[in-house]
Amino acid sequence: MQVTETLNEGLKRGYTIKVEAAELTATVNDKLKEAQPEIEMKGFRKGKVPMPLLKKQYGERLLGEAMQETIDGAMNKHFEESGDRPAMQPKVEMKDGENWKEGDDVEVEMSYEALPEIPDVDLKGIKLEKMVVKAAEADVDEALANLAETAQDFKARKKGSKAKDGDQVVMDFVGRIDGEAFDGGAGEDFPLVLGSGQFIPGFEEQLVGVKAEEEKDVTVNFPEEYGAENLAGKEAVFSCVIKDVKEPVAAEINDELATKFGAEDLAGLKTQVTERLEAEYAGAARAVTKRGLLDALDKLVSFELPPSLVEAEAGQIAHQLWHEENPEVEGHDHPEIEPTDEHNALAERRVRLGLLLAELGQKAEVEVTDAEMTQAIMNQARQYPGQERQFFEFVQQNQQMQQQMRAPIFEDKVVDYVFELAEMTDKEVSKDDLQKAVEALDEE
């Protein structure tokens, strides 16, 4: 087997791999000899099938396996000896593939773009500023008021009052299609908050303005995609007897409210709220500091980038932004999207920083643990209520999905590693200052 270099320009590499026919034949014979003791064939005892017959029966398939294994072995050996790391899957093509026949030598052309050498960075020389925001008393009071609103109760409106959006209507109802009641279409003393979207579209809106002790017929159409086939697309009339109309009342901010949220008393709830707010501020501040770090790293390093990675990243950026601007278009049924100079510049930055962070993480032996991956999968699985198990199994069987979920975890761990080495200065700021800094991130 011979490996001959045909291209070495910048990061582009090209090689010809030649495997002689005699080498392939020897590999096939070795495979046949290894398998011969276990092969059974009509007319022969197990392990006694003649080699020529075995070659006729299995030779073509084993020849293909031998070619693939030999070429894969040559590629792996090349990367081990050269130290090259391909930016993307190498392109491999067989020369004269259509005209090749058994007994000929095999020549394969391999081409790829090598990952560049990443220069060393003095991480201890990086200076960063971390915003620190303390939860103000007014912010804690506002959060408590929001909690009280979510824990709202309802009290009866004055007799004769009309129901408003957001009110709770207590009612008995019976639904009928073509005059016949249907299963699941009735209820007694049912509390329905108008505007909650609990019932099918059009139902709750027709109850706005009803009064206690009033009877009201509500006519609606079940959606075509409704879960129950016998109801999908059908018109139904619900006879409703309104028993009570109640207005929402926010809960009082006291010890009783605190116990509803797992605290011993109001003081304990305030402490929890304060800690939660400051954790949210810290998360936002980290995002700002991370952007500052990436900006600093981007100025510190410069190296040649694999064109294929930049092109792929620019295409992805252009495609994503186009869909954000055209949310009504789903899938890929749209004109080809050409990346702009702005997209290409952003792609170069992302590729450069991605390669740098990967190099830093590798040198620091940063790893994503099984426990961290499991937690990430579980967190994402919660977005699919009732299908958590199926999602978990899907990720376990999908290497690409696993890599997509592992990448941001790895990046965050590398960023934390750099934070520990960099010179970090705390700067106490207001919530508004932090908010402006976060908004500036979104604008970039």
XYZ file of C-alpha atoms in Angstrom:
444
model
C 0.000 0.000 0.000
C 1.286 3.460 -0.938
C 0.145 6.892 0.240
C 1.248 9.788 -1.968
C 0.677 13.463 -1.213
C -0.977 15.338 -4.101
C -1.958 18.646 -2.457
C -0.594 20.739 0.394
C -1.807 24.345 0.155
C -2.685 26.187 3.326
C -5.063 23.858 5.151
C -6.018 21.891 2.050
C -4.623 18.371 1.809
C -4.832 15.715 -0.880
C -3.503 12.142 -1.034
C -3.655 9.121 -3.279
C -3.927 5.774 -1.512
C -2.916 2.795 -3.671
C -3.680 -0.753 -2.573
C -2.139 -3.512 -4.704
C -4.349 -6.354 -5.884
C -2.072 -8.926 -4.228
C -2.582 -7.253 -0.851
C -6.371 -7.378 -1.224
C -6.227 -11.019 -2.305
C -4.123 -11.903 0.745
C -6.576 -10.100 3.043
C -9.533 -11.947 1.498
C -7.732 -15.296 1.878
C -6.963 -14.528 5.517
C -10.644 -13.767 6.140
C -11.708 -17.002 4.450
C -9.221 -19.060 6.470
C -10.433 -17.441 9.668
C -14.076 -18.166 8.843
C -13.577 -21.615 7.283
C -13.838 -23.673 10.530
C -17.349 -22.331 11.238
C -18.812 -22.482 7.711
C -21.297 -25.196 6.794
C -22.350 -25.949 3.218
C -24.539 -28.678 1.735
C -22.411 -31.702 0.783
C -19.536 -30.831 3.139
C -18.889 -31.253 6.825
C -18.571 -28.149 8.972
C -15.135 -26.606 8.462
C -14.326 -28.791 5.417
C -15.657 -26.606 2.605
C -12.874 -26.227 -0.039
C -11.263 -22.811 -0.251
C -12.064 -22.272 -3.996
C -15.751 -22.885 -3.280
C -15.669 -20.521 -0.311
C -14.019 -17.862 -2.441
C -16.663 -18.261 -5.132
C -19.450 -18.001 -2.560
C -18.124 -15.241 -0.320
C -15.185 -13.721 -2.163
C -16.941 -10.723 -3.696
C -18.408 -9.574 -0.381
C -15.143 -10.134 1.478
C -13.257 -8.262 -1.229
C -15.437 -5.217 -0.599
C -14.837 -5.518 3.138
C -11.093 -5.885 2.572
C -10.997 -2.751 0.394
C -12.912 -0.705 2.988
C -10.839 -1.948 5.936
C -7.536 -1.403 4.129
C -8.421 2.142 3.065
C -9.814 3.023 6.509
C -6.636 1.653 8.084
C -4.467 3.714 5.727
C -6.448 6.869 6.569
C -6.246 6.275 10.315
C -2.505 5.604 10.101
C -2.031 8.777 8.064
C -3.822 10.942 10.641
C -1.861 9.338 13.514
C 1.482 9.917 11.809
C 0.774 13.370 10.355
C -1.072 14.745 13.370
C -3.647 16.251 11.021
C -7.199 16.642 12.286
C -9.731 16.989 9.452
C -12.112 19.917 9.817
C -14.903 17.852 8.277
C -15.343 14.276 7.059
C -12.628 13.632 4.436
C -13.815 13.268 0.847
C -12.859 9.837 -0.514
C -13.292 8.839 -4.157
C -12.179 5.685 -5.985
C -10.325 6.357 -9.228
C -11.733 4.512 -12.242
C -14.433 3.129 -9.989
C -16.771 2.243 -12.842
C -14.044 0.489 -14.833
C -12.387 -1.283 -11.901
C -12.462 -5.076 -11.926
C -11.226 -7.781 -9.602
C -7.499 -8.266 -9.996
C -6.781 -4.559 -10.521
C -4.953 -2.384 -8.021
C -7.194 0.049 -6.118
C -6.460 3.776 -6.133
C -8.381 6.144 -3.885
C -8.171 9.940 -3.756
C -8.608 11.457 -0.295
C -8.962 15.197 0.297
C -9.760 17.287 3.348
C -9.097 20.551 5.138
C -6.905 20.211 8.203
C -7.687 22.027 11.407
C -5.146 24.807 11.971
C -2.565 25.060 14.703
C -4.104 27.120 17.506
C -1.714 29.651 19.073
C -1.234 29.718 22.839
C -3.152 32.366 24.761
C -2.106 33.996 28.034
C -5.405 33.519 29.861
C -4.081 35.132 33.034
C -3.517 38.339 31.095
C -7.209 38.699 30.212
C -9.018 41.363 32.252
C -12.777 41.042 32.705
C -15.474 42.915 34.580
C -18.374 41.122 36.265
C -21.569 43.028 36.953
C -23.036 42.427 40.408
C -26.638 43.380 41.144
C -28.212 43.243 44.589
C -31.962 42.677 44.814
C -33.544 45.973 45.867
C -36.418 46.022 48.341
C -38.731 47.340 45.620
C -37.810 44.417 43.343
C -38.541 41.923 46.131
C -41.907 43.616 46.817
C -42.781 43.481 43.123
C -41.912 39.772 42.967
C -44.029 39.096 46.061
C -46.949 40.949 44.458
C -46.599 38.755 41.371
C -46.622 35.643 43.543
C -49.739 36.888 45.288
C -51.396 37.391 41.921
C -50.617 33.827 40.837
C -52.077 32.591 44.125
C -55.252 34.592 43.533
C -58.613 33.491 44.804
C -62.079 34.423 43.611
C -64.946 36.080 45.465
C -68.552 36.445 44.365
C -69.425 39.633 42.518
C -72.460 41.663 43.535
C -75.748 40.130 42.479
C -76.578 41.077 38.912
C -72.964 41.832 37.933
C -71.877 40.778 34.455
C -68.921 38.440 34.009
C -65.743 40.019 32.667
C -62.685 38.515 31.037
C -60.594 37.042 33.863
C -63.609 36.332 36.062
C -64.498 32.836 37.218
C -67.884 31.488 36.135
C -69.294 28.539 38.082
C -71.801 26.626 35.957
C -73.579 23.435 34.974
C -73.452 22.610 31.263
C -74.542 19.974 28.763
C -73.184 19.781 25.222
C -75.213 18.417 22.315
C -74.518 17.648 18.657
C -77.580 17.481 16.448
C -79.654 17.548 19.627
C -77.930 14.515 21.154
C -75.747 14.758 24.277
C -72.264 13.281 23.888
C -69.819 11.681 26.309
C -67.570 14.120 28.139
C -69.716 17.101 27.184
C -71.344 17.768 30.553
C -70.286 19.139 33.928
C -71.701 20.381 37.226
C -70.439 23.227 39.402
C -67.594 23.649 36.934
C -65.337 26.667 37.690
C -64.165 28.254 34.408
C -61.878 31.297 34.283
C -62.842 33.322 31.221
C -59.867 33.896 28.959
C -57.933 30.919 30.314
C -58.279 28.969 27.063
C -59.385 25.905 29.011
C -62.307 25.252 26.650
C -62.289 25.101 22.854
C -61.941 28.416 20.934
C -65.051 30.583 20.977
C -66.608 29.077 24.104
C -65.323 31.381 26.826
C -65.798 34.557 24.795
C -69.559 33.905 24.603
C -69.811 33.792 28.392
C -68.477 37.309 28.850
C -71.409 39.370 30.104
C -73.443 36.540 31.685
C -74.948 36.913 35.158
C -75.538 34.520 38.023
C -78.758 32.452 37.642
C -78.773 33.111 33.885
C -79.080 30.401 31.228
C -76.959 30.692 28.099
C -76.567 28.557 24.975
C -73.029 28.556 23.596
C -72.541 27.417 20.001
C -69.040 26.360 18.941
C -67.306 24.243 16.322
C -64.819 21.608 17.417
C -61.476 22.037 15.579
C -60.890 19.737 12.594
C -57.792 18.344 14.351
C -59.647 17.706 17.637
C -58.451 14.567 19.427
C -61.835 12.815 19.512
C -62.722 11.812 15.937
C -66.465 11.727 16.675
C -66.332 15.422 17.629
C -63.708 16.814 15.219
C -65.154 19.506 12.968
C -68.680 19.166 14.442
C -70.898 22.030 15.599
C -72.003 21.704 19.223
C -74.453 23.632 21.388
C -73.699 23.827 25.112
C -76.623 24.652 27.404
C -75.083 26.495 30.360
C -76.692 27.362 33.698
C -74.659 30.079 35.411
C -74.598 29.554 39.164
C -72.120 32.213 40.203
C -69.866 34.942 38.822
C -66.681 35.616 40.775
C -63.978 38.252 40.422
C -60.277 37.522 40.955
C -58.767 38.634 44.244
C -55.009 38.635 44.787
C -53.851 36.773 47.866
C -52.586 38.824 50.777
C -48.825 38.985 51.236
C -48.515 37.289 54.608
C -47.342 34.103 56.298
C -50.228 32.142 54.768
C -49.049 33.070 51.282
C -45.500 32.084 52.242
C -46.575 28.573 53.253
C -48.221 28.113 49.824
C -44.784 28.536 48.266
C -42.956 26.252 50.684
C -41.589 28.860 53.104
C -42.100 28.818 56.870
C -43.174 32.441 57.043
C -43.122 35.716 55.108
C -39.545 36.471 56.139
C -38.453 33.101 54.764
C -40.327 33.764 51.501
C -38.616 37.135 51.147
C -35.254 35.437 51.562
C -36.155 32.891 48.875
C -37.321 35.630 46.501
C -34.172 37.649 47.109
C -31.958 34.649 46.367
C -33.936 33.822 43.223
C -33.720 37.387 41.910
C -30.002 37.616 42.557
C -29.499 34.228 40.867
C -31.338 35.588 37.805
C -29.186 38.723 37.871
C -26.056 36.577 38.165
C -27.111 34.517 35.135
C -27.651 37.645 33.065
C -24.361 39.129 34.273
C -22.555 35.928 33.309
C -23.863 36.243 29.751
C -22.475 39.790 29.592
C -19.118 38.699 31.020
C -18.978 35.757 28.598
C -19.457 38.131 25.665
C -16.641 40.266 27.041
C -14.412 37.192 27.242
C -15.199 36.124 23.672
C -14.486 39.645 22.433
C -11.141 39.609 24.249
C -10.210 36.188 22.867
C -11.214 37.223 19.367
C -8.745 40.119 19.515
C -5.964 37.978 20.962
C -5.857 35.214 18.359
C -5.554 35.026 14.608
C -5.092 31.895 12.523
C -6.150 30.453 9.193
C -9.672 29.044 9.154
C -10.907 26.002 7.226
C -13.058 27.463 4.401
C -15.513 24.554 4.583
C -16.336 25.284 8.250
C -16.789 29.003 7.596
C -18.991 28.326 4.569
C -21.172 25.874 6.472
C -21.516 28.240 9.453
C -22.347 31.234 7.230
C -25.011 29.204 5.453
C -26.538 28.166 8.758
C -26.558 31.748 10.047
C -28.157 33.071 6.858
C -30.769 30.302 6.911
C -31.665 30.872 10.565
C -31.967 34.647 10.198
C -34.080 34.267 7.055
C -36.549 32.049 8.908
C -36.672 34.520 11.797
C -37.642 37.219 9.306
C -40.118 34.893 7.553
C -41.716 32.905 10.389
C -44.686 31.947 8.236
C -42.437 29.714 6.072
C -41.874 26.262 7.539
C -39.411 23.645 6.336
C -36.987 24.265 3.483
C -39.405 25.046 0.672
C -37.968 28.467 -0.148
C -35.457 30.068 -2.528
C -31.761 29.457 -1.980
C -30.364 31.821 0.637
C -26.992 33.374 -0.120
C -24.910 34.455 2.894
C -23.944 38.136 2.965
C -20.583 39.633 3.914
C -22.024 40.234 7.389
C -22.974 36.566 7.694
C -19.501 35.496 6.559
C -17.804 37.818 9.060
C -19.941 36.461 11.913
C -19.247 32.905 10.741
C -15.481 33.532 10.806
C -15.729 34.813 14.375
C -17.801 31.833 15.513
C -15.523 29.295 13.841
C -12.384 30.962 15.207
C -13.732 31.104 18.763
C -15.202 27.605 18.527
C -11.837 26.129 17.507
C -10.027 28.135 20.196
C -12.406 27.079 22.986
C -12.172 23.450 21.837
C -8.385 23.653 21.992
C -8.427 25.278 25.438
C -10.859 22.644 26.704
C -8.768 19.803 25.329
C -5.577 21.109 26.912
C -7.367 21.647 30.238
C -8.909 18.137 29.949
C -12.417 19.558 30.262
C -15.034 16.815 29.936
C -18.796 16.621 29.958
C -19.755 13.937 32.469
C -22.485 11.350 31.979
C -24.387 12.933 34.862
C -24.290 16.363 33.182
C -25.530 14.880 29.901
C -28.317 12.990 31.667
C -29.427 16.162 33.442
C -29.402 18.115 30.175
C -31.493 15.453 28.440
C -33.963 15.376 31.327
C -34.293 19.169 31.277
C -35.055 19.166 27.568
C -37.358 16.163 27.860
C -39.651 18.210 30.115
C -40.606 20.197 27.019
C -42.463 17.082 25.820
C -44.949 16.208 28.585
C -45.966 12.572 28.453
C -43.211 11.731 25.968
C -40.174 12.123 28.215
C -39.173 8.468 27.936
C -39.399 8.458 24.135
C -37.301 11.640 23.932
C -34.676 10.176 26.267
C -34.426 7.024 24.152
C -34.259 9.071 20.941
C -31.278 11.062 22.225
C -29.511 7.912 23.420
C -29.738 6.460 19.907
C -28.835 9.663 18.046
C -25.137 10.585 18.138
C -25.684 13.882 16.323
C -28.329 14.962 18.842
C -26.003 14.030 21.692
C -23.256 16.171 20.186
C -25.626 19.119 19.791
C -26.548 18.887 23.471
C -22.972 18.253 24.647
C -21.439 21.231 22.779
C -22.992 24.086 24.836
C -22.242 22.278 28.112
C -18.610 21.829 27.062
C -18.356 25.482 25.997
C -19.756 26.744 29.309
C -17.293 24.579 31.254
C -14.393 25.947 29.195
C -15.632 29.494 29.780
C -15.769 28.828 33.537
C -12.229 27.471 33.347
C -11.036 30.687 31.665
C -12.945 32.826 34.170
C -10.948 31.211 36.978
C -7.645 32.139 35.321
C -8.549 35.607 34.036
C -8.294 38.746 36.160
C -11.918 39.323 37.210
C -13.160 42.553 38.808
C -16.604 42.856 40.402
C -18.590 45.983 39.570
C -21.803 46.649 41.491
C -24.456 48.105 39.176
C -28.195 48.663 39.145
C -30.726 46.299 37.639
C -31.367 48.847 34.876
C -27.667 48.968 33.967
C -27.580 45.194 33.738
C -30.729 45.191 31.622
C -29.188 47.676 29.178
C -26.071 45.511 28.901
C -28.185 42.424 28.174
C -30.214 44.319 25.564
C -26.967 45.403 23.918
C -26.039 41.729 23.522
C -29.272 41.067 21.643
C -28.662 43.999 19.320
C -25.221 42.800 18.233
